[in-house]
mmCIF file of C-alpha atoms in Angstrom:
data_model
loop_
_atom_site.group_PDB
_atom_site.id
_atom_site.type_symbol
_atom_site.label_atom_id
_atom_site.label_comp_id
_atom_site.label_asym_id
_atom_site.label_seq_id
_atom_site.Cartn_x
_atom_site.Cartn_y
_atom_site.Cartn_z
ATOM 1 C CA SER A 1 -18.016 12.556 20.434
ATOM 2 C CA ILE A 2 -18.884 9.464 18.446
ATOM 3 C CA VAL A 3 -19.490 7.620 21.731
ATOM 4 C CA GLU A 4 -21.961 10.197 23.073
ATOM 5 C CA GLU A 5 -23.720 10.498 19.718
ATOM 6 C CA SER A 6 -24.076 6.718 19.449
ATOM 7 C CA ALA A 7 -25.438 6.375 22.999
ATOM 8 C CA SER A 8 -27.888 9.223 22.406
ATOM 9 C CA TYR A 9 -29.051 7.685 19.123
ATOM 10 C CA LEU A 10 -29.499 4.222 20.652
ATOM 11 C CA LYS A 11 -31.484 5.710 23.513
ATOM 12 C CA LYS A 12 -33.908 7.173 20.955
ATOM 13 C CA VAL A 13 -34.250 4.102 18.716
ATOM 14 C CA GLN A 14 -33.397 1.136 20.903
ATOM 15 C CA PHE A 15 -36.974 -0.227 20.955
ATOM 16 C CA GLY A 16 -36.611 -1.202 24.609
ATOM 17 C CA ALA A 17 -33.309 -2.954 23.978
ATOM 18 C CA LYS A 18 -31.261 -3.363 27.124
ATOM 19 C CA LYS A 19 -28.620 -5.865 26.076
ATOM 20 C CA ILE A 20 -26.336 -4.271 23.509
ATOM 21 C CA GLY A 21 -23.694 -6.341 21.730
ATOM 22 C CA ILE A 22 -20.690 -4.363 20.547
ATOM 23 C CA LEU A 23 -18.377 -5.374 17.698
ATOM 24 C CA ALA A 24 -15.160 -3.504 18.390
ATOM 25 C CA SER A 25 -11.434 -3.949 18.770
ATOM 26 C CA PRO A 26 -10.116 -5.138 22.140
ATOM 27 C CA ALA A 27 -8.795 -1.601 22.707
ATOM 28 C CA VAL A 28 -12.397 -0.403 23.036
ATOM 29 C CA LYS A 29 -12.978 -2.995 25.734
ATOM 30 C CA ILE A 30 -9.760 -2.103 27.573
ATOM 31 C CA THR A 31 -10.543 1.623 27.597
ATOM 32 C CA LYS A 32 -14.238 1.038 28.437
ATOM 33 C CA ILE A 33 -14.985 3.975 26.166
ATOM 34 C CA PHE A 34 -18.609 2.969 25.443
ATOM 35 C CA GLU A 35 -19.499 1.430 28.795
ATOM 36 C CA TYR A 36 -20.102 4.620 30.776
ATOM 37 C CA GLU A 37 -22.317 6.264 28.140
ATOM 38 C CA LEU A 38 -24.433 3.166 27.533
ATOM 39 C CA GLU A 39 -24.749 2.204 31.189
ATOM 40 C CA LYS A 40 -25.839 5.706 32.209
ATOM 41 C CA ASN A 41 -28.685 5.207 29.687
ATOM 42 C CA ASN A 42 -29.644 1.864 31.298
ATOM 43 C CA MET A 43 -28.147 -0.251 28.529
ATOM 44 C CA ASN A 44 -26.021 -3.287 29.294
ATOM 45 C CA LEU A 45 -22.933 -3.575 27.078
ATOM 46 C CA ASN A 46 -21.674 -6.994 25.972
ATOM 47 C CA TYR A 47 -18.539 -7.464 23.899
ATOM 48 C CA VAL A 48 -19.220 -9.841 21.027
ATOM 49 C CA GLY A 49 -16.668 -12.497 20.141
ATOM 50 C CA ASP A 50 -13.472 -13.423 21.890
ATOM 51 C CA GLU A 51 -10.397 -11.215 21.523
ATOM 52 C CA THR A 52 -8.606 -13.664 19.224
ATOM 53 C CA SER A 53 -11.555 -13.939 16.795
ATOM 54 C CA ILE A 54 -12.090 -10.190 16.716
ATOM 55 C CA LEU A 55 -8.409 -9.378 16.137
ATOM 56 C CA SER A 56 -7.945 -12.032 13.459
ATOM 57 C CA THR A 57 -11.056 -10.785 11.637
ATOM 58 C CA ILE A 58 -9.830 -7.178 11.760
ATOM 59 C CA LYS A 59 -6.410 -8.258 10.476
ATOM 60 C CA GLN A 60 -8.038 -10.289 7.694
ATOM 61 C CA ILE A 61 -10.112 -7.290 6.616
ATOM 62 C CA LYS A 62 -7.074 -4.973 6.652
ATOM 63 C CA SER A 63 -4.854 -7.301 4.633
ATOM 64 C CA ASN A 64 -6.587 -7.378 1.256
ATOM 65 C CA PHE A 65 -9.337 -9.535 2.647
ATOM 66 C CA VAL A 66 -10.874 -12.464 0.860
ATOM 67 C CA SER A 67 -14.600 -12.092 1.389
ATOM 68 C CA GLY A 68 -15.176 -15.812 2.042
ATOM 69 C CA SER A 69 -12.698 -16.052 4.913
ATOM 70 C CA VAL A 70 -14.068 -12.883 6.536
ATOM 71 C CA SER A 71 -17.553 -14.323 6.166
ATOM 72 C CA GLU A 72 -16.453 -17.491 7.970
ATOM 73 C CA LYS A 73 -14.922 -15.454 10.804
ATOM 74 C CA LEU A 74 -18.102 -13.376 11.129
ATOM 75 C CA GLU A 75 -20.096 -16.608 11.290
ATOM 76 C CA GLU A 76 -17.939 -17.796 14.219
ATOM 77 C CA ILE A 77 -18.424 -14.495 16.034
ATOM 78 C CA SER A 78 -22.193 -14.540 15.433
ATOM 79 C CA ILE A 79 -22.437 -18.053 16.918
ATOM 80 C CA GLN A 80 -20.618 -16.812 20.019
ATOM 81 C CA ALA A 81 -22.986 -13.829 20.192
ATOM 82 C CA LYS A 82 -26.167 -15.924 19.963
ATOM 83 C CA SER A 83 -25.415 -17.509 23.339
ATOM 84 C CA ILE A 84 -25.577 -14.049 24.967
ATOM 85 C CA GLN A 85 -29.129 -13.359 23.675
ATOM 86 C CA LEU A 86 -28.601 -9.762 22.633
ATOM 87 C CA ASP A 87 -31.218 -7.167 21.659
ATOM 88 C CA LEU A 88 -29.069 -5.397 19.060
ATOM 89 C CA ILE A 89 -25.513 -5.044 17.714
ATOM 90 C CA LEU A 90 -23.466 -1.843 17.744
ATOM 91 C CA ILE A 91 -20.582 -1.768 15.264
ATOM 92 C CA ALA A 92 -17.786 0.343 16.756
ATOM 93 C CA CYS A 93 -14.934 -0.562 14.424
ATOM 94 C CA SER A 94 -14.472 0.822 10.919
ATOM 95 C CA GLU A 95 -13.247 -2.537 9.603
ATOM 96 C CA PHE A 96 -16.526 -4.159 10.640
ATOM 97 C CA SER A 97 -18.445 -1.236 9.110
ATOM 98 C CA ILE A 98 -17.386 -2.508 5.686
ATOM 99 C CA PHE A 99 -19.338 -5.698 6.365
ATOM 100 C CA SER A 100 -22.397 -4.190 8.096
ATOM 101 C CA ASP A 101 -24.866 -5.800 5.651
ATOM 102 C CA GLU A 102 -23.340 -9.222 6.164
ATOM 103 C CA ILE A 103 -23.302 -8.692 9.926
ATOM 104 C CA LYS A 104 -27.055 -7.919 9.805
ATOM 105 C CA ARG A 105 -27.677 -11.201 7.960
ATOM 106 C CA LYS A 106 -25.476 -13.339 10.181
ATOM 107 C CA PHE A 107 -26.559 -11.937 13.542
ATOM 108 C CA ASN A 108 -30.237 -11.627 12.615
ATOM 109 C CA LEU A 109 -30.546 -8.623 14.949
ATOM 110 C CA PRO A 110 -30.940 -4.868 14.498
ATOM 111 C CA VAL A 111 -27.458 -3.482 13.709
ATOM 112 C CA PHE A 112 -26.339 0.103 14.242
ATOM 113 C CA ASP A 113 -22.992 1.423 13.043
ATOM 114 C CA THR A 114 -21.254 4.215 14.973
ATOM 115 C CA LEU A 115 -19.834 5.609 11.710
ATOM 116 C CA ASP A 116 -23.306 5.833 10.175
ATOM 117 C CA ILE A 117 -24.618 7.563 13.296
ATOM 118 C CA LEU A 118 -21.780 10.093 13.286
ATOM 119 C CA ALA A 119 -22.064 10.725 9.534
ATOM 120 C CA SER A 120 -25.801 11.322 9.918
ATOM 121 C CA ARG A 121 -25.184 13.843 12.701
ATOM 122 C CA ILE A 122 -22.571 15.655 10.614
ATOM 123 C CA VAL A 123 -24.903 15.847 7.600
ATOM 124 C CA ASN A 124 -27.755 17.179 9.756
ATOM 125 C CA PHE A 125 -25.449 19.765 11.338
ATOM 126 C CA SER A 126 -24.180 20.843 7.914
ATOM 127 C CA LYS A 127 -27.699 21.172 6.514
ATOM 128 C CA LYS A 128 -28.740 23.429 9.396
ATOM 129 C CA ASN A 129 -25.741 25.684 8.859
ATOM 130 C CA TRP A 130 -26.092 25.633 5.068
ATOM 131 C CA GLU A 131 -29.701 26.765 5.288
ATOM 132 C CA LYS A 132 -28.735 29.912 7.205
ATOM 133 C CA LYS A 133 -28.809 32.841 4.824
ATOM 134 C CA VAL A 134 -26.125 35.527 4.609
ATOM 135 C CA THR A 135 -27.479 38.604 6.358
ATOM 136 C CA PRO A 136 -26.396 42.206 5.707
ATOM 137 C CA SER A 137 -24.498 42.194 9.012
ATOM 138 C CA GLN A 138 -22.247 39.442 7.702
ATOM 139 C CA PRO A 139 -19.495 40.608 5.358
ATOM 140 C CA LYS A 140 -19.495 39.122 1.879
ATOM 141 C CA ILE A 141 -16.338 37.190 1.183
ATOM 142 C CA ASP A 142 -14.838 37.292 -2.289
ATOM 143 C CA THR A 143 -14.302 33.601 -3.033
ATOM 144 C CA SER A 144 -12.421 34.399 -6.249
ATOM 145 C CA PRO A 145 -10.088 37.277 -5.424
ATOM 146 C CA LYS A 146 -7.885 38.754 -8.124
ATOM 147 C CA VAL A 147 -4.553 36.921 -8.030
ATOM 148 C CA SER A 148 -2.406 39.371 -9.978
ATOM 149 C CA SER A 149 -2.268 42.564 -11.995
ATOM 150 C CA SER A 150 -1.268 40.833 -15.260
ATOM 151 C CA ILE A 151 -1.214 37.405 -16.917
ATOM 152 C CA SER A 152 1.499 36.170 -19.253
ATOM 153 C CA ARG A 153 0.557 33.238 -21.484
ATOM 154 C CA THR A 154 3.450 30.890 -22.216
ATOM 155 C CA THR A 155 4.380 27.195 -22.262
ATOM 156 C CA CYS A 156 5.758 24.996 -19.533
ATOM 157 C CA TYR A 157 9.212 23.446 -20.030
ATOM 158 C CA MET A 158 9.071 20.834 -17.223
ATOM 159 C CA CYS A 159 8.583 18.022 -19.748
ATOM 160 C CA ALA A 160 8.444 17.516 -23.512
ATOM 161 C CA CYS A 161 4.670 18.143 -23.787
ATOM 162 C CA ARG A 162 4.947 21.930 -23.635
ATOM 163 C CA CYS A 163 1.563 22.514 -21.997
ATOM 164 C CA GLY A 164 0.087 25.996 -22.128
ATOM 165 C CA ILE A 165 0.173 27.937 -18.855
ATOM 166 C CA ASN A 166 -0.993 31.293 -17.542
ATOM 167 C CA VAL A 167 1.615 32.978 -15.355
ATOM 168 C CA HIS A 168 0.063 35.544 -13.007
ATOM 169 C CA LEU A 169 2.398 38.478 -12.281
ATOM 170 C CA GLU A 170 2.301 41.184 -9.626
ATOM 171 C CA ASN A 171 4.992 43.893 -9.834
ATOM 172 C CA GLY A 172 7.013 41.681 -12.175
ATOM 173 C CA LYS A 173 7.015 38.702 -9.764
ATOM 174 C CA VAL A 174 5.286 35.369 -10.336
ATOM 175 C CA LYS A 175 2.314 34.994 -7.980
ATOM 176 C CA TYR A 176 0.502 31.975 -9.419
ATOM 177 C CA ILE A 177 0.720 29.527 -12.341
ATOM 178 C CA GLU A 178 -2.259 27.683 -13.813
ATOM 179 C CA GLY A 179 -3.077 25.668 -16.921
ATOM 180 C CA ASN A 180 -4.231 27.639 -19.975
ATOM 181 C CA LYS A 181 -7.714 26.353 -20.873
ATOM 182 C CA ASP A 182 -7.414 27.784 -24.407
ATOM 183 C CA HIS A 183 -4.138 25.996 -25.215
ATOM 184 C CA PRO A 184 -4.542 23.207 -27.831
ATOM 185 C CA VAL A 185 -2.100 20.787 -26.108
ATOM 186 C CA ASN A 186 -3.415 20.530 -22.578
ATOM 187 C CA LYS A 187 -6.710 22.469 -22.576
ATOM 188 C CA GLY A 188 -5.923 23.816 -19.117
#
């Protein structure tokens, strides 16, 4: 899960940090979703900003935000956070992820984003699986199977353009329709 992956990552790179500030929606605080994982790794979780500031900032970001007003709200939250004397900030809200660079500047602390951590894990997992070669014991899959036994080239009558189409037929029945790449009107 994103929570476990984030806790594991912070454990590896936390540089001795014990006091973690988390920027997240109040729902994260209510569910205590991060607390168990971080505390079992000897990290103390502190929610940054009061509920009203956090919610109004999230709403501002979601409603065609104006960068200046979001910046002001982040400034307020960072001032609140400075009194806690944190070691690092964990962004656990996709709306705040959009402003991760600004959060780094305002908080003047190391900032880690749960979305970045998860994306990195997914990329690494994909690379490992991509690098595996197809062995003779694995069946080869035809990624471009034959769609039909015959193709009829004609034009489409759905609008006035009359685009060229290839109609794939199997036993006289239409199986698939695609654009005709050789047609002068639509080029496929």
